[in-house]
Amino acid sequence: ELDLTADEKVAFDNSVKHVSSTCDTVNEMLKSLKKDGDISEDDAFKGQDQVQKITDEAAAILPGNDG
């Protein structure tokens, strides 16, 4: 367990929420692009897979992550 001050915990939690929100936004954009016919279903899937990989890599380096 990390020994963080209250302010550090808030900043850390906000950072995690920001990453999650950004990933959600990108995935919604990919779905919209697919729906509008601007990208193929395969490209949308590849994009979502890439977002997940980046998210997993970021989570792996976060302090206190056991995975």
mmCIF file of the N, C-alpha and C atoms, coordinates in Angstrom:
data_MODEL
# 
_entry.id   MODEL 
# 
loop_
_atom_site.group_PDB 
_atom_site.id 
_atom_site.type_symbol 
_atom_site.label_atom_id 
_atom_site.label_alt_id 
_atom_site.label_comp_id 
_atom_site.label_asym_id 
_atom_site.label_entity_id 
_atom_site.label_seq_id 
_atom_site.pdbx_PDB_ins_code 
_atom_site.Cartn_x 
_atom_site.Cartn_y 
_atom_site.Cartn_z 
_atom_site.occupancy 
_atom_site.B_iso_or_equiv 
_atom_site.pdbx_formal_charge 
_atom_site.auth_seq_id 
_atom_site.auth_comp_id 
_atom_site.auth_asym_id 
_atom_site.auth_atom_id 
_atom_site.pdbx_PDB_model_num 
ATOM 1   N N  . GLU A 1 1  ? 0.848   -1.191 0.000   1.00 0.00 ? 1  GLU A N  1 
ATOM 2   C CA . GLU A 1 1  ? 0.000   0.000  0.000   1.00 0.00 ? 1  GLU A CA 1 
ATOM 3   C C  . GLU A 1 1  ? 0.883   1.241  0.000   1.00 0.00 ? 1  GLU A C  1 
ATOM 4   N N  . LEU A 1 2  ? 0.478   2.215  -0.786  1.00 0.00 ? 2  LEU A N  1 
ATOM 5   C CA . LEU A 1 2  ? 1.218   3.465  -0.863  1.00 0.00 ? 2  LEU A CA 1 
ATOM 6   C C  . LEU A 1 2  ? 0.917   4.334  0.341   1.00 0.00 ? 2  LEU A C  1 
ATOM 7   N N  . ASP A 1 3  ? 1.919   5.073  0.759   1.00 0.00 ? 3  ASP A N  1 
ATOM 8   C CA . ASP A 1 3  ? 1.739   6.021  1.856   1.00 0.00 ? 3  ASP A CA 1 
ATOM 9   C C  . ASP A 1 3  ? 1.582   7.409  1.249   1.00 0.00 ? 3  ASP A C  1 
ATOM 10  N N  . LEU A 1 4  ? 0.340   7.739  0.886   1.00 0.00 ? 4  LEU A N  1 
ATOM 11  C CA . LEU A 1 4  ? 0.049   9.004  0.223   1.00 0.00 ? 4  LEU A CA 1 
ATOM 12  C C  . LEU A 1 4  ? -0.664  9.953  1.165   1.00 0.00 ? 4  LEU A C  1 
ATOM 13  N N  . THR A 1 5  ? -0.406  11.235 0.977   1.00 0.00 ? 5  THR A N  1 
ATOM 14  C CA . THR A 1 5  ? -1.157  12.235 1.722   1.00 0.00 ? 5  THR A CA 1 
ATOM 15  C C  . THR A 1 5  ? -2.565  12.304 1.144   1.00 0.00 ? 5  THR A C  1 
ATOM 16  N N  . ALA A 1 6  ? -3.449  12.971 1.844   1.00 0.00 ? 6  ALA A N  1 
ATOM 17  C CA . ALA A 1 6  ? -4.825  13.108 1.368   1.00 0.00 ? 6  ALA A CA 1 
ATOM 18  C C  . ALA A 1 6  ? -4.851  13.797 0.005   1.00 0.00 ? 6  ALA A C  1 
ATOM 19  N N  . ASP A 1 7  ? -4.052  14.843 -0.163  1.00 0.00 ? 7  ASP A N  1 
ATOM 20  C CA . ASP A 1 7  ? -4.007  15.554 -1.447  1.00 0.00 ? 7  ASP A CA 1 
ATOM 21  C C  . ASP A 1 7  ? -3.472  14.660 -2.563  1.00 0.00 ? 7  ASP A C  1 
ATOM 22  N N  . GLU A 1 8  ? -2.469  13.846 -2.259  1.00 0.00 ? 8  GLU A N  1 
ATOM 23  C CA . GLU A 1 8  ? -1.913  12.936 -3.261  1.00 0.00 ? 8  GLU A CA 1 
ATOM 24  C C  . GLU A 1 8  ? -2.934  11.874 -3.661  1.00 0.00 ? 8  GLU A C  1 
ATOM 25  N N  . LYS A 1 9  ? -3.702  11.393 -2.697  1.00 0.00 ? 9  LYS A N  1 
ATOM 26  C CA . LYS A 1 9  ? -4.738  10.405 -3.002  1.00 0.00 ? 9  LYS A CA 1 
ATOM 27  C C  . LYS A 1 9  ? -5.802  10.998 -3.921  1.00 0.00 ? 9  LYS A C  1 
ATOM 28  N N  . VAL A 1 10 ? -6.187  12.227 -3.655  1.00 0.00 ? 10 VAL A N  1 
ATOM 29  C CA . VAL A 1 10 ? -7.179  12.895 -4.503  1.00 0.00 ? 10 VAL A CA 1 
ATOM 30  C C  . VAL A 1 10 ? -6.622  13.065 -5.910  1.00 0.00 ? 10 VAL A C  1 
ATOM 31  N N  . ALA A 1 11 ? -5.377  13.520 -6.019  1.00 0.00 ? 11 ALA A N  1 
ATOM 32  C CA . ALA A 1 11 ? -4.749  13.714 -7.329  1.00 0.00 ? 11 ALA A CA 1 
ATOM 33  C C  . ALA A 1 11 ? -4.634  12.386 -8.071  1.00 0.00 ? 11 ALA A C  1 
ATOM 34  N N  . PHE A 1 12 ? -4.253  11.336 -7.362  1.00 0.00 ? 12 PHE A N  1 
ATOM 35  C CA . PHE A 1 12 ? -4.131  10.009 -7.965  1.00 0.00 ? 12 PHE A CA 1 
ATOM 36  C C  . PHE A 1 12 ? -5.488  9.534  -8.470  1.00 0.00 ? 12 PHE A C  1 
ATOM 37  N N  . ASP A 1 13 ? -6.510  9.635  -7.626  1.00 0.00 ? 13 ASP A N  1 
ATOM 38  C CA . ASP A 1 13 ? -7.862  9.221  -8.023  1.00 0.00 ? 13 ASP A CA 1 
ATOM 39  C C  . ASP A 1 13 ? -8.355  10.019 -9.219  1.00 0.00 ? 13 ASP A C  1 
ATOM 40  N N  . ASN A 1 14 ? -8.082  11.311 -9.236  1.00 0.00 ? 14 ASN A N  1 
ATOM 41  C CA . ASN A 1 14 ? -8.489  12.143 -10.369 1.00 0.00 ? 14 ASN A CA 1 
ATOM 42  C C  . ASN A 1 14 ? -7.775  11.730 -11.645 1.00 0.00 ? 14 ASN A C  1 
ATOM 43  N N  . SER A 1 15 ? -6.517  11.363 -11.529 1.00 0.00 ? 15 SER A N  1 
ATOM 44  C CA . SER A 1 15 ? -5.758  10.907 -12.698 1.00 0.00 ? 15 SER A CA 1 
ATOM 45  C C  . SER A 1 15 ? -6.336  9.614  -13.256 1.00 0.00 ? 15 SER A C  1 
ATOM 46  N N  . VAL A 1 16 ? -6.662  8.693  -12.388 1.00 0.00 ? 16 VAL A N  1 
ATOM 47  C CA . VAL A 1 16 ? -7.243  7.423  -12.816 1.00 0.00 ? 16 VAL A CA 1 
ATOM 48  C C  . VAL A 1 16 ? -8.587  7.667  -13.503 1.00 0.00 ? 16 VAL A C  1 
ATOM 49  N N  . LYS A 1 17 ? -9.399  8.534  -12.922 1.00 0.00 ? 17 LYS A N  1 
ATOM 50  C CA . LYS A 1 17 ? -10.703 8.861  -13.515 1.00 0.00 ? 17 LYS A CA 1 
ATOM 51  C C  . LYS A 1 17 ? -10.525 9.524  -14.877 1.00 0.00 ? 17 LYS A C  1 
ATOM 52  N N  . HIS A 1 18 ? -9.511  10.379 -15.009 1.00 0.00 ? 18 HIS A N  1 
ATOM 53  C CA . HIS A 1 18 ? -9.260  11.065 -16.280 1.00 0.00 ? 18 HIS A CA 1 
ATOM 54  C C  . HIS A 1 18 ? -8.870  10.062 -17.368 1.00 0.00 ? 18 HIS A C  1 
ATOM 55  N N  . VAL A 1 19 ? -8.002  9.126  -17.031 1.00 0.00 ? 19 VAL A N  1 
ATOM 56  C CA . VAL A 1 19 ? -7.599  8.096  -18.001 1.00 0.00 ? 19 VAL A CA 1 
ATOM 57  C C  . VAL A 1 19 ? -8.819  7.287  -18.437 1.00 0.00 ? 19 VAL A C  1 
ATOM 58  N N  . SER A 1 20 ? -9.627  6.888  -17.484 1.00 0.00 ? 20 SER A N  1 
ATOM 59  C CA . SER A 1 20 ? -10.823 6.102  -17.797 1.00 0.00 ? 20 SER A CA 1 
ATOM 60  C C  . SER A 1 20 ? -11.785 6.896  -18.676 1.00 0.00 ? 20 SER A C  1 
ATOM 61  N N  . SER A 1 21 ? -11.982 8.145  -18.339 1.00 0.00 ? 21 SER A N  1 
ATOM 62  C CA . SER A 1 21 ? -12.887 9.003  -19.107 1.00 0.00 ? 21 SER A CA 1 
ATOM 63  C C  . SER A 1 21 ? -12.373 9.206  -20.533 1.00 0.00 ? 21 SER A C  1 
ATOM 64  N N  . THR A 1 22 ? -11.076 9.398  -20.670 1.00 0.00 ? 22 THR A N  1 
ATOM 65  C CA . THR A 1 22 ? -10.478 9.589  -21.988 1.00 0.00 ? 22 THR A CA 1 
ATOM 66  C C  . THR A 1 22 ? -10.656 8.333  -22.842 1.00 0.00 ? 22 THR A C  1 
ATOM 67  N N  . CYS A 1 23 ? -10.439 7.174  -22.249 1.00 0.00 ? 23 CYS A N  1 
ATOM 68  C CA . CYS A 1 23 ? -10.630 5.912  -22.979 1.00 0.00 ? 23 CYS A CA 1 
ATOM 69  C C  . CYS A 1 23 ? -12.078 5.758  -23.417 1.00 0.00 ? 23 CYS A C  1 
ATOM 70  N N  . ASP A 1 24 ? -13.000 6.077  -22.529 1.00 0.00 ? 24 ASP A N  1 
ATOM 71  C CA . ASP A 1 24 ? -14.424 5.999  -22.878 1.00 0.00 ? 24 ASP A CA 1 
ATOM 72  C C  . ASP A 1 24 ? -14.747 6.933  -24.038 1.00 0.00 ? 24 ASP A C  1 
ATOM 73  N N  . THR A 1 25 ? -14.190 8.139  -23.996 1.00 0.00 ? 25 THR A N  1 
ATOM 74  C CA . THR A 1 25 ? -14.433 9.117  -25.051 1.00 0.00 ? 25 THR A CA 1 
ATOM 75  C C  . THR A 1 25 ? -13.905 8.622  -26.392 1.00 0.00 ? 25 THR A C  1 
ATOM 76  N N  . VAL A 1 26 ? -12.698 8.091  -26.398 1.00 0.00 ? 26 VAL A N  1 
ATOM 77  C CA . VAL A 1 26 ? -12.107 7.586  -27.641 1.00 0.00 ? 26 VAL A CA 1 
ATOM 78  C C  . VAL A 1 26 ? -12.933 6.421  -28.187 1.00 0.00 ? 26 VAL A C  1 
ATOM 79  N N  . ASN A 1 27 ? -13.347 5.523  -27.315 1.00 0.00 ? 27 ASN A N  1 
ATOM 80  C CA . ASN A 1 27 ? -14.155 4.388  -27.773 1.00 0.00 ? 27 ASN A CA 1 
ATOM 81  C C  . ASN A 1 27 ? -15.493 4.857  -28.338 1.00 0.00 ? 27 ASN A C  1 
ATOM 82  N N  . GLU A 1 28 ? -16.108 5.844  -27.735 1.00 0.00 ? 28 GLU A N  1 
ATOM 83  C CA . GLU A 1 28 ? -17.363 6.390  -28.262 1.00 0.00 ? 28 GLU A CA 1 
ATOM 84  C C  . GLU A 1 28 ? -17.134 7.053  -29.622 1.00 0.00 ? 28 GLU A C  1 
ATOM 85  N N  . MET A 1 29 ? -16.005 7.734  -29.770 1.00 0.00 ? 29 MET A N  1 
ATOM 86  C CA . MET A 1 29 ? -15.678 8.346  -31.060 1.00 0.00 ? 29 MET A CA 1 
ATOM 87  C C  . MET A 1 29 ? -15.514 7.284  -32.130 1.00 0.00 ? 29 MET A C  1 
ATOM 88  N N  . LEU A 1 30 ? -14.843 6.184  -31.792 1.00 0.00 ? 30 LEU A N  1 
ATOM 89  C CA . LEU A 1 30 ? -14.663 5.096  -32.748 1.00 0.00 ? 30 LEU A CA 1 
ATOM 90  C C  . LEU A 1 30 ? -16.010 4.497  -33.162 1.00 0.00 ? 30 LEU A C  1 
ATOM 91  N N  . LYS A 1 31 ? -16.893 4.314  -32.189 1.00 0.00 ? 31 LYS A N  1 
ATOM 92  C CA . LYS A 1 31 ? -18.224 3.779  -32.500 1.00 0.00 ? 31 LYS A CA 1 
ATOM 93  C C  . LYS A 1 31 ? -18.991 4.728  -33.421 1.00 0.00 ? 31 LYS A C  1 
ATOM 94  N N  . SER A 1 32 ? -18.876 6.018  -33.167 1.00 0.00 ? 32 SER A N  1 
ATOM 95  C CA . SER A 1 32 ? -19.563 7.012  -33.984 1.00 0.00 ? 32 SER A CA 1 
ATOM 96  C C  . SER A 1 32 ? -19.011 7.033  -35.407 1.00 0.00 ? 32 SER A C  1 
ATOM 97  N N  . LEU A 1 33 ? -17.692 6.974  -35.521 1.00 0.00 ? 33 LEU A N  1 
ATOM 98  C CA . LEU A 1 33 ? -17.066 6.946  -36.845 1.00 0.00 ? 33 LEU A CA 1 
ATOM 99  C C  . LEU A 1 33 ? -17.506 5.719  -37.630 1.00 0.00 ? 33 LEU A C  1 
ATOM 100 N N  . LYS A 1 34 ? -17.596 4.575  -36.926 1.00 0.00 ? 34 LYS A N  1 
ATOM 101 C CA . LYS A 1 34 ? -18.043 3.342  -37.580 1.00 0.00 ? 34 LYS A CA 1 
ATOM 102 C C  . LYS A 1 34 ? -19.494 3.491  -38.028 1.00 0.00 ? 34 LYS A C  1 
ATOM 103 N N  . LYS A 1 35 ? -20.331 4.005  -37.152 1.00 0.00 ? 35 LYS A N  1 
ATOM 104 C CA . LYS A 1 35 ? -21.751 4.171  -37.452 1.00 0.00 ? 35 LYS A CA 1 
ATOM 105 C C  . LYS A 1 35 ? -21.966 5.087  -38.652 1.00 0.00 ? 35 LYS A C  1 
ATOM 106 N N  . ASP A 1 36 ? -21.153 6.149  -38.726 1.00 0.00 ? 36 ASP A N  1 
ATOM 107 C CA . ASP A 1 36 ? -21.272 7.110  -39.822 1.00 0.00 ? 36 ASP A CA 1 
ATOM 108 C C  . ASP A 1 36 ? -20.628 6.617  -41.117 1.00 0.00 ? 36 ASP A C  1 
ATOM 109 N N  . GLY A 1 37 ? -19.953 5.481  -41.061 1.00 0.00 ? 37 GLY A N  1 
ATOM 110 C CA . GLY A 1 37 ? -19.316 4.923  -42.246 1.00 0.00 ? 37 GLY A CA 1 
ATOM 111 C C  . GLY A 1 37 ? -17.961 5.521  -42.558 1.00 0.00 ? 37 GLY A C  1 
ATOM 112 N N  . ASP A 1 38 ? -17.405 6.278  -41.595 1.00 0.00 ? 38 ASP A N  1 
ATOM 113 C CA . ASP A 1 38 ? -16.094 6.898  -41.819 1.00 0.00 ? 38 ASP A CA 1 
ATOM 114 C C  . ASP A 1 38 ? -14.937 5.919  -41.629 1.00 0.00 ? 38 ASP A C  1 
ATOM 115 N N  . ILE A 1 39 ? -15.173 4.866  -40.844 1.00 0.00 ? 39 ILE A N  1 
ATOM 116 C CA . ILE A 1 39 ? -14.176 3.803  -40.686 1.00 0.00 ? 39 ILE A CA 1 
ATOM 117 C C  . ILE A 1 39 ? -14.908 2.466  -40.735 1.00 0.00 ? 39 ILE A C  1 
ATOM 118 N N  . SER A 1 40 ? -14.167 1.437  -41.074 1.00 0.00 ? 40 SER A N  1 
ATOM 119 C CA . SER A 1 40 ? -14.760 0.095  -41.159 1.00 0.00 ? 40 SER A CA 1 
ATOM 120 C C  . SER A 1 40 ? -14.934 -0.496 -39.756 1.00 0.00 ? 40 SER A C  1 
ATOM 121 N N  . GLU A 1 41 ? -15.718 -1.555 -39.693 1.00 0.00 ? 41 GLU A N  1 
ATOM 122 C CA . GLU A 1 41 ? -15.894 -2.254 -38.422 1.00 0.00 ? 41 GLU A CA 1 
ATOM 123 C C  . GLU A 1 41 ? -14.555 -2.805 -37.938 1.00 0.00 ? 41 GLU A C  1 
ATOM 124 N N  . ASP A 1 42 ? -13.745 -3.312 -38.870 1.00 0.00 ? 42 ASP A N  1 
ATOM 125 C CA . ASP A 1 42 ? -12.424 -3.826 -38.497 1.00 0.00 ? 42 ASP A CA 1 
ATOM 126 C C  . ASP A 1 42 ? -11.545 -2.728 -37.900 1.00 0.00 ? 42 ASP A C  1 
ATOM 127 N N  . ASP A 1 43 ? -11.557 -1.549 -38.526 1.00 0.00 ? 43 ASP A N  1 
ATOM 128 C CA . ASP A 1 43 ? -10.749 -0.443 -38.006 1.00 0.00 ? 43 ASP A CA 1 
ATOM 129 C C  . ASP A 1 43 ? -11.241 0.011  -36.633 1.00 0.00 ? 43 ASP A C  1 
ATOM 130 N N  . ALA A 1 44 ? -12.553 0.021  -36.440 1.00 0.00 ? 44 ALA A N  1 
ATOM 131 C CA . ALA A 1 44 ? -13.104 0.384  -35.135 1.00 0.00 ? 44 ALA A CA 1 
ATOM 132 C C  . ALA A 1 44 ? -12.654 -0.621 -34.076 1.00 0.00 ? 44 ALA A C  1 
ATOM 133 N N  . PHE A 1 45 ? -12.716 -1.903 -34.422 1.00 0.00 ? 45 PHE A N  1 
ATOM 134 C CA . PHE A 1 45 ? -12.278 -2.946 -33.492 1.00 0.00 ? 45 PHE A CA 1 
ATOM 135 C C  . PHE A 1 45 ? -10.794 -2.796 -33.176 1.00 0.00 ? 45 PHE A C  1 
ATOM 136 N N  . LYS A 1 46 ? -9.988  -2.570 -34.214 1.00 0.00 ? 46 LYS A N  1 
ATOM 137 C CA . LYS A 1 46 ? -8.546  -2.395 -33.999 1.00 0.00 ? 46 LYS A CA 1 
ATOM 138 C C  . LYS A 1 46 ? -8.272  -1.189 -33.109 1.00 0.00 ? 46 LYS A C  1 
ATOM 139 N N  . GLY A 1 47 ? -9.006  -0.113 -33.314 1.00 0.00 ? 47 GLY A N  1 
ATOM 140 C CA . GLY A 1 47 ? -8.841  1.085  -32.497 1.00 0.00 ? 47 GLY A CA 1 
ATOM 141 C C  . GLY A 1 47 ? -9.200  0.834  -31.045 1.00 0.00 ? 47 GLY A C  1 
ATOM 142 N N  . GLN A 1 48 ? -10.316 0.134  -30.826 1.00 0.00 ? 48 GLN A N  1 
ATOM 143 C CA . GLN A 1 48 ? -10.716 -0.178 -29.454 1.00 0.00 ? 48 GLN A CA 1 
ATOM 144 C C  . GLN A 1 48 ? -9.710  -1.109 -28.790 1.00 0.00 ? 48 GLN A C  1 
ATOM 145 N N  . ASP A 1 49 ? -9.164  -2.046 -29.557 1.00 0.00 ? 49 ASP A N  1 
ATOM 146 C CA . ASP A 1 49 ? -8.142  -2.943 -29.032 1.00 0.00 ? 49 ASP A CA 1 
ATOM 147 C C  . ASP A 1 49 ? -6.890  -2.162 -28.643 1.00 0.00 ? 49 ASP A C  1 
ATOM 148 N N  . GLN A 1 50 ? -6.514  -1.202 -29.475 1.00 0.00 ? 50 GLN A N  1 
ATOM 149 C CA . GLN A 1 50 ? -5.340  -0.373 -29.201 1.00 0.00 ? 50 GLN A CA 1 
ATOM 150 C C  . GLN A 1 50 ? -5.558  0.454  -27.928 1.00 0.00 ? 50 GLN A C  1 
ATOM 151 N N  . VAL A 1 51 ? -6.748  1.029  -27.787 1.00 0.00 ? 51 VAL A N  1 
ATOM 152 C CA . VAL A 1 51 ? -7.069  1.804  -26.585 1.00 0.00 ? 51 VAL A CA 1 
ATOM 153 C C  . VAL A 1 51 ? -6.956  0.915  -25.348 1.00 0.00 ? 51 VAL A C  1 
ATOM 154 N N  . GLN A 1 52 ? -7.463  -0.309 -25.436 1.00 0.00 ? 52 GLN A N  1 
ATOM 155 C CA . GLN A 1 52 ? -7.395  -1.222 -24.296 1.00 0.00 ? 52 GLN A CA 1 
ATOM 156 C C  . GLN A 1 52 ? -5.953  -1.566 -23.951 1.00 0.00 ? 52 GLN A C  1 
ATOM 157 N N  . LYS A 1 53 ? -5.126  -1.799 -24.962 1.00 0.00 ? 53 LYS A N  1 
ATOM 158 C CA . LYS A 1 53 ? -3.712  -2.114 -24.716 1.00 0.00 ? 53 LYS A CA 1 
ATOM 159 C C  . LYS A 1 53 ? -3.007  -0.951 -24.029 1.00 0.00 ? 53 LYS A C  1 
ATOM 160 N N  . ILE A 1 54 ? -3.259  0.252  -24.500 1.00 0.00 ? 54 ILE A N  1 
ATOM 161 C CA . ILE A 1 54 ? -2.642  1.435  -23.892 1.00 0.00 ? 54 ILE A CA 1 
ATOM 162 C C  . ILE A 1 54 ? -3.111  1.596  -22.450 1.00 0.00 ? 54 ILE A C  1 
ATOM 163 N N  . THR A 1 55 ? -4.404  1.390  -22.234 1.00 0.00 ? 55 THR A N  1 
ATOM 164 C CA . THR A 1 55 ? -4.959  1.484  -20.886 1.00 0.00 ? 55 THR A CA 1 
ATOM 165 C C  . THR A 1 55 ? -4.319  0.448  -19.971 1.00 0.00 ? 55 THR A C  1 
ATOM 166 N N  . ASP A 1 56 ? -4.186  -0.773 -20.457 1.00 0.00 ? 56 ASP A N  1 
ATOM 167 C CA . ASP A 1 56 ? -3.565  -1.835 -19.658 1.00 0.00 ? 56 ASP A CA 1 
ATOM 168 C C  . ASP A 1 56 ? -2.112  -1.513 -19.333 1.00 0.00 ? 56 ASP A C  1 
ATOM 169 N N  . GLU A 1 57 ? -1.382  -0.967 -20.300 1.00 0.00 ? 57 GLU A N  1 
ATOM 170 C CA . GLU A 1 57 ? 0.013   -0.593 -20.069 1.00 0.00 ? 57 GLU A CA 1 
ATOM 171 C C  . GLU A 1 57 ? 0.114   0.516  -19.024 1.00 0.00 ? 57 GLU A C  1 
ATOM 172 N N  . ALA A 1 58 ? -0.787  1.486  -19.103 1.00 0.00 ? 58 ALA A N  1 
ATOM 173 C CA . ALA A 1 58 ? -0.782  2.574  -18.126 1.00 0.00 ? 58 ALA A CA 1 
ATOM 174 C C  . ALA A 1 58 ? -1.119  2.044  -16.739 1.00 0.00 ? 58 ALA A C  1 
ATOM 175 N N  . ALA A 1 59 ? -2.099  1.154  -16.657 1.00 0.00 ? 59 ALA A N  1 
ATOM 176 C CA . ALA A 1 59 ? -2.494  0.590  -15.365 1.00 0.00 ? 59 ALA A CA 1 
ATOM 177 C C  . ALA A 1 59 ? -1.356  -0.207 -14.745 1.00 0.00 ? 59 ALA A C  1 
ATOM 178 N N  . ALA A 1 60 ? -0.558  -0.871 -15.572 1.00 0.00 ? 60 ALA A N  1 
ATOM 179 C CA . ALA A 1 60 ? 0.528   -1.692 -15.080 1.00 0.00 ? 60 ALA A CA 1 
ATOM 180 C C  . ALA A 1 60 ? 1.624   -0.879 -14.409 1.00 0.00 ? 60 ALA A C  1 
ATOM 181 N N  . ILE A 1 61 ? 1.745   0.394  -14.776 1.00 0.00 ? 61 ILE A N  1 
ATOM 182 C CA . ILE A 1 61 ? 2.817   1.207  -14.181 1.00 0.00 ? 61 ILE A CA 1 
ATOM 183 C C  . ILE A 1 61 ? 2.321   2.117  -13.059 1.00 0.00 ? 61 ILE A C  1 
ATOM 184 N N  . LEU A 1 62 ? 1.013   2.089  -12.803 1.00 0.00 ? 62 LEU A N  1 
ATOM 185 C CA . LEU A 1 62 ? 0.485   2.923  -11.717 1.00 0.00 ? 62 LEU A CA 1 
ATOM 186 C C  . LEU A 1 62 ? 0.961   2.390  -10.380 1.00 0.00 ? 62 LEU A C  1 
ATOM 187 N N  . PRO A 1 63 ? 1.350   3.289  -9.490  1.00 0.00 ? 63 PRO A N  1 
ATOM 188 C CA . PRO A 1 63 ? 1.765   2.857  -8.152  1.00 0.00 ? 63 PRO A CA 1 
ATOM 189 C C  . PRO A 1 63 ? 0.628   2.117  -7.452  1.00 0.00 ? 63 PRO A C  1 
ATOM 190 N N  . GLY A 1 64 ? 0.979   1.055  -6.764  1.00 0.00 ? 64 GLY A N  1 
ATOM 191 C CA . GLY A 1 64 ? -0.016  0.317  -5.994  1.00 0.00 ? 64 GLY A CA 1 
ATOM 192 C C  . GLY A 1 64 ? -0.779  -0.712 -6.790  1.00 0.00 ? 64 GLY A C  1 
ATOM 193 N N  . ASN A 1 65 ? -0.474  -0.839 -8.087  1.00 0.00 ? 65 ASN A N  1 
ATOM 194 C CA . ASN A 1 65 ? -1.163  -1.834 -8.910  1.00 0.00 ? 65 ASN A CA 1 
ATOM 195 C C  . ASN A 1 65 ? -0.519  -3.184 -8.655  1.00 0.00 ? 65 ASN A C  1 
ATOM 196 N N  . ASP A 1 66 ? -1.340  -4.143 -8.271  1.00 0.00 ? 66 ASP A N  1 
ATOM 197 C CA . ASP A 1 66 ? -0.818  -5.484 -7.979  1.00 0.00 ? 66 ASP A CA 1 
ATOM 198 C C  . ASP A 1 66 ? -0.716  -6.354 -9.224  1.00 0.00 ? 66 ASP A C  1 
ATOM 199 N N  . GLY A 1 67 ? -1.334  -5.910 -10.355 1.00 0.00 ? 67 GLY A N  1 
ATOM 200 C CA . GLY A 1 67 ? -1.335  -6.721 -11.568 1.00 0.00 ? 67 GLY A CA 1 
ATOM 201 C C  . GLY A 1 67 ? -0.346  -6.261 -12.476 1.00 0.00 ? 67 GLY A C  1 
# 
